[in-house]
Short mmCIF file of C-alpha atoms in Angstrom, two decimals:
data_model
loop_
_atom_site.label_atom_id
_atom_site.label_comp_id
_atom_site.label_asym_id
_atom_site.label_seq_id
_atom_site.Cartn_x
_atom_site.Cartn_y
_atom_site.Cartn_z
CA UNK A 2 6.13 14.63 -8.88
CA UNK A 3 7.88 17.29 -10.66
CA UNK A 4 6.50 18.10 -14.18
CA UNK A 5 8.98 20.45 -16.00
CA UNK A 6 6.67 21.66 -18.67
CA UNK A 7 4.59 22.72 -16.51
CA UNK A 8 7.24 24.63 -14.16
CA UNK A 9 8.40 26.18 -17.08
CA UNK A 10 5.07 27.36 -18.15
CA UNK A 11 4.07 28.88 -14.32
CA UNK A 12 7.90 30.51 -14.46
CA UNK A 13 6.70 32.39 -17.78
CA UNK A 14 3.74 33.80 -16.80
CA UNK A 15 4.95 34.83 -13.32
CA UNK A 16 8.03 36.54 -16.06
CA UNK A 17 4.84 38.15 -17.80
CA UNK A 18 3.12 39.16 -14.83
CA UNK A 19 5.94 42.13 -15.37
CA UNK A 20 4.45 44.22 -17.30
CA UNK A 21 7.76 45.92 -18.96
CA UNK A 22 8.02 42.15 -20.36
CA UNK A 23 6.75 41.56 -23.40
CA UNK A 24 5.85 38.14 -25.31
CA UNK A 25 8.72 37.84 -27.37
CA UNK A 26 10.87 38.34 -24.73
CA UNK A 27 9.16 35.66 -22.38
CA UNK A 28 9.89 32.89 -25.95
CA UNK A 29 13.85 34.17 -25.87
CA UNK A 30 14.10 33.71 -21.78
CA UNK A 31 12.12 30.66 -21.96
CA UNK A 32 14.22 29.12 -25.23
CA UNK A 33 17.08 30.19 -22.70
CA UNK A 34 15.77 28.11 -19.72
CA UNK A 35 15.11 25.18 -21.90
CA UNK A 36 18.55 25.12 -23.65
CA UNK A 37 19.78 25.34 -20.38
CA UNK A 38 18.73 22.71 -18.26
CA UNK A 39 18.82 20.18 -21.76
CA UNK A 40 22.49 20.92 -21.27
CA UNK A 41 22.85 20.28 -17.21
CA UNK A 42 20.29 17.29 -17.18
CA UNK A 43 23.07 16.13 -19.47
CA UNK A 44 25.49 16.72 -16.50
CA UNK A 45 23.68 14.83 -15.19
CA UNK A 46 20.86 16.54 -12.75
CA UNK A 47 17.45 15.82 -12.38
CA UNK A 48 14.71 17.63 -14.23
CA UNK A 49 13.97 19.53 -11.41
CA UNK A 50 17.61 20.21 -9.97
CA UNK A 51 18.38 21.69 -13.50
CA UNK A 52 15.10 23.70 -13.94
CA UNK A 53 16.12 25.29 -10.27
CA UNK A 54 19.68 26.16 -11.30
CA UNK A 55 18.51 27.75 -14.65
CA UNK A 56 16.24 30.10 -13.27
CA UNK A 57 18.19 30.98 -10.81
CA UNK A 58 20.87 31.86 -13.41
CA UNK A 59 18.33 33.96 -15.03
CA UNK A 60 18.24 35.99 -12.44
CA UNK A 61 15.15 37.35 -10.89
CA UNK A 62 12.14 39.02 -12.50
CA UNK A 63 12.12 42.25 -11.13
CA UNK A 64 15.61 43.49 -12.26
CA UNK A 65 15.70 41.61 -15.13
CA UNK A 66 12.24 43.28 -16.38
CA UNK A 67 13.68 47.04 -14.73
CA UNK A 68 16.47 46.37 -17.77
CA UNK A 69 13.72 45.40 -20.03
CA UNK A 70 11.78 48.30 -19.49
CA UNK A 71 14.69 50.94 -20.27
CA UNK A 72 14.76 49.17 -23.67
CA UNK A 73 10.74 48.32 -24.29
CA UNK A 74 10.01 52.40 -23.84
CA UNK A 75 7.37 52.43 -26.97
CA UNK A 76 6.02 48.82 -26.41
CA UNK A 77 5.43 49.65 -23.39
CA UNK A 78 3.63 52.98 -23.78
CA UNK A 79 1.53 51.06 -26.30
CA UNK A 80 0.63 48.76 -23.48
CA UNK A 81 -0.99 51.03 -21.45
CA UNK A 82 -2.92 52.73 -23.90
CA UNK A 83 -4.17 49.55 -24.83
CA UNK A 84 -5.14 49.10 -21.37
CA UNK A 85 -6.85 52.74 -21.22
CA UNK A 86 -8.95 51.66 -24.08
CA UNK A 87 -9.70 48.46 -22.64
CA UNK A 88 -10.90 50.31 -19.77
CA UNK A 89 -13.40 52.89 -22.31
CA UNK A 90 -14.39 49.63 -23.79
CA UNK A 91 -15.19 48.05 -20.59
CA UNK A 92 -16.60 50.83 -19.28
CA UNK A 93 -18.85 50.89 -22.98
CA UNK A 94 -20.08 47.37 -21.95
CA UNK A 95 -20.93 47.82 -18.83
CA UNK A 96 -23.07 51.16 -19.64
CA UNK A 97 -25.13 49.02 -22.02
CA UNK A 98 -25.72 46.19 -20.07
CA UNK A 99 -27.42 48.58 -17.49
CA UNK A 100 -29.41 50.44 -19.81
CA UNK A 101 -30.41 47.17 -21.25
CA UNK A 102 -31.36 46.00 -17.84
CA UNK A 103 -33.47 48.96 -17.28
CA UNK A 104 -35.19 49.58 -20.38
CA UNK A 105 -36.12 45.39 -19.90
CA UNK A 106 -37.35 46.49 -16.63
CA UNK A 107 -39.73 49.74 -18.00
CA UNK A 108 -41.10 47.56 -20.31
CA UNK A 109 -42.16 44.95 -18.23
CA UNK A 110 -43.58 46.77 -15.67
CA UNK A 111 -45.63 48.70 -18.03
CA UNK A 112 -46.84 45.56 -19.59
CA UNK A 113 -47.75 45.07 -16.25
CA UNK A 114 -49.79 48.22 -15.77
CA UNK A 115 -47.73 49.40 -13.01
CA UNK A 116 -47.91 52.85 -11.65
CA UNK A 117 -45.42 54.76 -14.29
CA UNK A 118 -43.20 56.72 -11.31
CA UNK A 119 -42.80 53.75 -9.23
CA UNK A 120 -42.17 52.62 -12.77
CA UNK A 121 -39.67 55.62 -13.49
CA UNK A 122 -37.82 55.00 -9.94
CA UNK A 123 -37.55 50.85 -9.85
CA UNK A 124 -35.97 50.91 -13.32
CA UNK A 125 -33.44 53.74 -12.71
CA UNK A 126 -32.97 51.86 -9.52
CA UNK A 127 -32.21 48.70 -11.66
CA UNK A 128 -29.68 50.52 -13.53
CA UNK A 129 -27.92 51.99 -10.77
CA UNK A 130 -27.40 48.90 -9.17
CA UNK A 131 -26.42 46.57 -12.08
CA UNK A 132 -23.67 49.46 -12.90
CA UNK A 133 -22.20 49.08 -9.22
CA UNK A 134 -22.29 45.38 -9.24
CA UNK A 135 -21.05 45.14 -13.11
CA UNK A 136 -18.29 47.20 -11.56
CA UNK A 137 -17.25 45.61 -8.38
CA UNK A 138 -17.55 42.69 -10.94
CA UNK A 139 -14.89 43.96 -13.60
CA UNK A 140 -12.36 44.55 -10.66
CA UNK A 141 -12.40 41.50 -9.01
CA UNK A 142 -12.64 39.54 -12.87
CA UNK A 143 -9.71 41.61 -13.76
CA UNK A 144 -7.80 40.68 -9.91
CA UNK A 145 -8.32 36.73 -10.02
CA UNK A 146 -9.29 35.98 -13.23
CA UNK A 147 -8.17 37.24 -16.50
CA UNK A 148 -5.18 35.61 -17.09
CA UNK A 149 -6.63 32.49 -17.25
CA UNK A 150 -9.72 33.71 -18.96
CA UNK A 151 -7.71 35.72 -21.28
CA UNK A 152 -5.59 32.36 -21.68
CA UNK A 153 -8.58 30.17 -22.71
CA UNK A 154 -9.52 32.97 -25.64
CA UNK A 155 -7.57 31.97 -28.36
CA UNK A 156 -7.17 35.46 -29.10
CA UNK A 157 -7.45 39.16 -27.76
CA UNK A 158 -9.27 39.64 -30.92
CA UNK A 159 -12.77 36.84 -30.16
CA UNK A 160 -12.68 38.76 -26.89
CA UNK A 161 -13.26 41.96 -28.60
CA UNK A 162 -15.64 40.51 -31.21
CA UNK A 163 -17.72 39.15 -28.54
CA UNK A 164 -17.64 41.88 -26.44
CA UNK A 165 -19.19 44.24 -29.45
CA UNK A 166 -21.66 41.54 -30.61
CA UNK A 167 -22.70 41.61 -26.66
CA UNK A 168 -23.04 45.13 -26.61
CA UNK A 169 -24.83 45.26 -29.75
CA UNK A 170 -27.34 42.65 -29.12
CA UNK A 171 -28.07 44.64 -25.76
CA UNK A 172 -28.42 47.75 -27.42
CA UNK A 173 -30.45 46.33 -30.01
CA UNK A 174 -32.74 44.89 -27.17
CA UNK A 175 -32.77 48.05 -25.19
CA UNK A 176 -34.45 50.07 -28.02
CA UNK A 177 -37.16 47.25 -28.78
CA UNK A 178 -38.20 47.55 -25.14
CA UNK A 179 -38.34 51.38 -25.56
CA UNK A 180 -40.71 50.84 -28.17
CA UNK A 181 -42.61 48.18 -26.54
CA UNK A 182 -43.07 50.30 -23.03
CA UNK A 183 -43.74 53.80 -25.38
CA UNK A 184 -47.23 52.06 -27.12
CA UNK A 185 -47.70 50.52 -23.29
CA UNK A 186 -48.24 53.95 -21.88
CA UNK A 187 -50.00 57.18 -22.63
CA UNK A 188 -48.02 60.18 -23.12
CA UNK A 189 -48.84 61.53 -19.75
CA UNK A 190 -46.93 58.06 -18.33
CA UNK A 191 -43.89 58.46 -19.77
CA UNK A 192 -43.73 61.58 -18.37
CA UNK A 193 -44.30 60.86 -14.65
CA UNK A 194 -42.05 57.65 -15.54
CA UNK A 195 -39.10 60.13 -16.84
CA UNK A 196 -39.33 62.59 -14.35
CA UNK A 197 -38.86 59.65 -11.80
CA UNK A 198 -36.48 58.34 -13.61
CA UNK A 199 -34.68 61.46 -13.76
CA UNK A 200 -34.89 62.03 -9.58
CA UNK A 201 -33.11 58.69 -9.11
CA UNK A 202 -30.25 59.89 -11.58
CA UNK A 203 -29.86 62.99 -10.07
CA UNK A 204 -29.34 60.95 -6.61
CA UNK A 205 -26.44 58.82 -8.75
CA UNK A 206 -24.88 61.51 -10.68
CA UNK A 207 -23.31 63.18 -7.51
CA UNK A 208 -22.11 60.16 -5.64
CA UNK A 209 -20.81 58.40 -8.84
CA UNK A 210 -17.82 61.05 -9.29
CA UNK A 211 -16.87 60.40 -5.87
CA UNK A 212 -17.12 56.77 -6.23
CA UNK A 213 -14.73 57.01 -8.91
CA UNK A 214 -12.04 59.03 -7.12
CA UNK A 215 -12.59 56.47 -4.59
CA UNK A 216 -12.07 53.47 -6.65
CA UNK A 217 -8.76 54.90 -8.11
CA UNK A 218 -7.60 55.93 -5.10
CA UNK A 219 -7.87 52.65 -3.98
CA UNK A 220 -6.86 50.54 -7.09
CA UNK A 221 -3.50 52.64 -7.19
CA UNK A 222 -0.24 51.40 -8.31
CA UNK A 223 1.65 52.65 -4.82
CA UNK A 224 -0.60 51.00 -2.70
CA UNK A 225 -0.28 47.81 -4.45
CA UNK A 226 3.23 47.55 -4.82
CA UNK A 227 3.35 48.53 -0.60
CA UNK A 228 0.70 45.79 -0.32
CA UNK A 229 3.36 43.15 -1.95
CA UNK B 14 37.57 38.51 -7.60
CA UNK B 15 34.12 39.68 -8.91
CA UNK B 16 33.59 42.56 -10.88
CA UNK B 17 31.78 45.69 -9.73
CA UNK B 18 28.10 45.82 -11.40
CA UNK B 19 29.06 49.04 -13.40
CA UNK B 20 31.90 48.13 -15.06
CA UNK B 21 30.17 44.92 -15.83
CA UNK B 22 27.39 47.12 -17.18
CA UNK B 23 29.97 49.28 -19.18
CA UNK B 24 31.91 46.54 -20.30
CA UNK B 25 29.27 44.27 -21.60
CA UNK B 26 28.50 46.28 -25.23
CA UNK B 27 32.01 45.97 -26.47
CA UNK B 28 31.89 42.35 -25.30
CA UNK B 29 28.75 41.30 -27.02
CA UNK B 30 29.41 43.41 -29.77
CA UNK B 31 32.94 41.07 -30.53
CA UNK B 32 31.61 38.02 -29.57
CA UNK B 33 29.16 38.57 -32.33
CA UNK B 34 31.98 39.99 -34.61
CA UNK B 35 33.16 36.61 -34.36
CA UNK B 36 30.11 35.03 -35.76
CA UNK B 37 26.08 34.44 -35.31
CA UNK B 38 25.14 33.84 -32.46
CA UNK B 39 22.16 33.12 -29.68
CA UNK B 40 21.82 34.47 -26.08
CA UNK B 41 22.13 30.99 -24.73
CA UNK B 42 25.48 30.73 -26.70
CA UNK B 43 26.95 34.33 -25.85
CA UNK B 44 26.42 34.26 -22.25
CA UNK B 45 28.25 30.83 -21.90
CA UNK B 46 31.23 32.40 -24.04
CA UNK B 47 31.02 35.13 -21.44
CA UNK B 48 31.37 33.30 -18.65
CA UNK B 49 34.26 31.43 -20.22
CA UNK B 50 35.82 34.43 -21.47
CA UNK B 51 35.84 36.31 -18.51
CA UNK B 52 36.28 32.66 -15.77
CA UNK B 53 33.87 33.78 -14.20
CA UNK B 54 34.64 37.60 -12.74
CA UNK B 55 31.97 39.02 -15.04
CA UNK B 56 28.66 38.05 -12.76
CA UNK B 57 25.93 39.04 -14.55
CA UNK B 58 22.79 36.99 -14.21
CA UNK B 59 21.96 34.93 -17.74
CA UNK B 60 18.52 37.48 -18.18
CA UNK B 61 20.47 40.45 -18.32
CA UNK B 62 21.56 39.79 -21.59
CA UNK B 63 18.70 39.99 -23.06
CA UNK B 64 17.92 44.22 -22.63
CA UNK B 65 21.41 44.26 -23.71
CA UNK B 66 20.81 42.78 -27.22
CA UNK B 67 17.73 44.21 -27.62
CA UNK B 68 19.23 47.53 -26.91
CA UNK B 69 22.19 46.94 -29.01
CA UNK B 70 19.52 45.96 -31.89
CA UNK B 71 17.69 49.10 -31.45
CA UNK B 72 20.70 51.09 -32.13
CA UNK B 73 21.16 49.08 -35.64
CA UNK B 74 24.60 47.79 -34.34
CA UNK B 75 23.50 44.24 -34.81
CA UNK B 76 20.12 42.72 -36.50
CA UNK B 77 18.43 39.85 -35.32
CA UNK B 78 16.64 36.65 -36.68
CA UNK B 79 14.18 34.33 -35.23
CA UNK B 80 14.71 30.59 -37.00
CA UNK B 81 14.53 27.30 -36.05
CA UNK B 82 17.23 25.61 -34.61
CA UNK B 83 18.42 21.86 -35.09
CA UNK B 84 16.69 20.93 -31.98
CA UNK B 85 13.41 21.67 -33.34
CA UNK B 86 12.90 24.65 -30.83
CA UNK B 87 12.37 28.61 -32.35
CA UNK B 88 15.66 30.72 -31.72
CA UNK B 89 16.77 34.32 -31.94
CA UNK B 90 20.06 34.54 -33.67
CA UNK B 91 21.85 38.08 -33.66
CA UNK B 92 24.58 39.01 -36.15
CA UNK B 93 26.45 41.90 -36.21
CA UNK B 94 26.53 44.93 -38.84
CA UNK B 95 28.74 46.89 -40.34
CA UNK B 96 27.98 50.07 -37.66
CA UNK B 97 28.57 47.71 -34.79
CA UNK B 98 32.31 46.47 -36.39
CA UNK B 99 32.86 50.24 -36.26
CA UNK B 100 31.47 50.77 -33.11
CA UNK B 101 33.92 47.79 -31.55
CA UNK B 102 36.83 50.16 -32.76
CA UNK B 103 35.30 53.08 -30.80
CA UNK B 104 35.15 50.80 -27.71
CA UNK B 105 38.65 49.95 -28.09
CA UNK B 106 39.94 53.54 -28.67
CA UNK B 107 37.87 54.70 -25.29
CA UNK B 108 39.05 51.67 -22.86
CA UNK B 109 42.22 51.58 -24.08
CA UNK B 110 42.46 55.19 -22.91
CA UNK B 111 40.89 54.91 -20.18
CA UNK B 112 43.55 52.10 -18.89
CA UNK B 113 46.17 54.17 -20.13
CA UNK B 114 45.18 56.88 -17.69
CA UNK B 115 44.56 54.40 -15.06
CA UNK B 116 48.21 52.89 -15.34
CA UNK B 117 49.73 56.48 -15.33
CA UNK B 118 48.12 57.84 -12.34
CA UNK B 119 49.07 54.48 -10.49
CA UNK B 120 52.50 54.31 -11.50
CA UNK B 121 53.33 57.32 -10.56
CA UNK B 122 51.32 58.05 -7.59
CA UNK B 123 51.76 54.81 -5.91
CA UNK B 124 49.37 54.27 -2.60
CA UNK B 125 51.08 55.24 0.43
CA UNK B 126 48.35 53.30 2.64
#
């Protein structure tokens, strides 16, 4: 059974999947559609017989949103920058959410009077690995899921205030544990428990770059398009 | 007969711009005047309007409005300014001369083909 609404709601966000189309150009296509097949269902064609011939008549998405794009220069600049800070901010998040997860992890295990390097490396360990997976995570949120998460915030705005609040509570966490594991041990701990610490950086902070040329390498625009 | 895409690209300011010189308007409402206007030979998909206006706005040759309409729905009307009436007189002056030259060099040069 054909449901125009919601054919003309999947037609607007495959128009907004462009990114050189903007929001208030999706309402004046869509009020376009809409007057449109009002006035050929009065011609007499079905719902879905009219929704076909008007978006055909509105020709398709990727020329329509090349013209767009010569005319949405700024908007569109401002776009990406606020996806390059989205990125920072994500990137923010995901830095405290693996320091939280590591300084959790010091504390406990020196609450649990384990030996302070296998302390040092398990924790740096942790970190590592909930950085890769938060990661991997974030690409394949941002591939399948964020329009419709994004859709279900009522606003870019909560998703920002919750992200910070997140990242605060975390951060707030983090240093409580540092406290907590710093009375735990004796001065000499900490040591051995940094200087492990420290070795299992040093193993991450050389791959990491590399990683990271990898990861845009592979998440480039050319690709993608040649994928299509 | 079907115009070529650049003329229709070149011709469509100076046809927007009048229609609008004519009164307010929406894009639903030019395009359908442009189609009946032009029966047809000037083929430009409905969505191609829309850069158009929004170009035409960015140049201050028209302003726009977004209001609702009777049917209840939000619209963007466009209405045209004073640089755009003056701007329609440039268009005139430049394809009038530009048919001018075109009837001159056929008239006398017939094709021999």
């Amino acid at each position: 059974m054909f449901e125009l609404e919601r054919a003309i709601g999947d037609w607007r966000s495959g128009l907004l999947q462009n990114q050189n189309v903007l929001e208030s150009d999706a309402d004046e296509l869509e009020s376009h559609v809409r007057d449109e097949v009002d006035s050929l269902m009065l011609a007499g064609l079905s719902a879905e017989e009219a929704f076909m011939v008007s978006i055909h008549r509105a020709g398709d998405i990727e020329t329509v949103g090349r013209e767009f794009a010569k005319v949405n220069t700024r908007e569109n600049w401002r776009n990406r920058i606020f996806w390059m800070l989205s990125g920072v901010f994500a990137f923010l998040m995901i830095g405290s959410l693996s320091s939280f997860a590591s300084e959790s992890s010091k504390w406990i295990l020196s609450w649990q009077k384990i030996n302070p390097a296998i302390n040092g490396y398990v924790s740096a360990s942790i970190q590592v690995g909930v950085f890769i997976v938060a990661v991997f995570a974030l690409i394949g949120f941002c591939g399948n899921l964020s329009s419709k998460v994004f859709r279900r915030y009522k606003s870019f705005r909560n998703v920002l205030w919750q992200g910070i609040l997140l990242a605060a509570f975390l951060k707030g966490l983090s240093i409580f544990s540092q406290v907590f594991y710093v009375r735990y041990y004796g001065v000499q701990e900490i040591g051995q428990l940094s200087l492990a610490s420290r070795y299992v950086q040093l193993g991450w902070q050389i791959p990491w770059p590399i990683v990271l040329v990898g990861l845009l390498l592979w998440l480039r625009p050319a690709k993608r398009q040649a994928a299509v | 007969m079907e115009l070529s895409k650049d003329l229709v690209a070149a011709s469509a300011t100076p046809l927007i711009l009048t229609i609008l010189a004519q009164g307010e308007s929406y894009g639903y409402a030019i395009i359908k005047r442009v189609h009946e206007l032009s029966g047809g030979t000037m083929n430009f998909s409905d969505g191609m309007l829309y850069p158009v206006l929004h170009r035409l706005e960015k140049q201050k040759l028209i302003v726009s409005e977004t209001r609702q309409a009777d049917n209840g729905r939000m619209r963007k009307y466009y209405r045209i300014k004073k640089e755009g009436t003056q701007a329609i007189k440039e268009y005139k002056q430049q394809w009038a001369a530009v048919q001018a030259t075109l009837k001159q060099v056929w008239e006398t040069n017939p094709c021999l083909s």
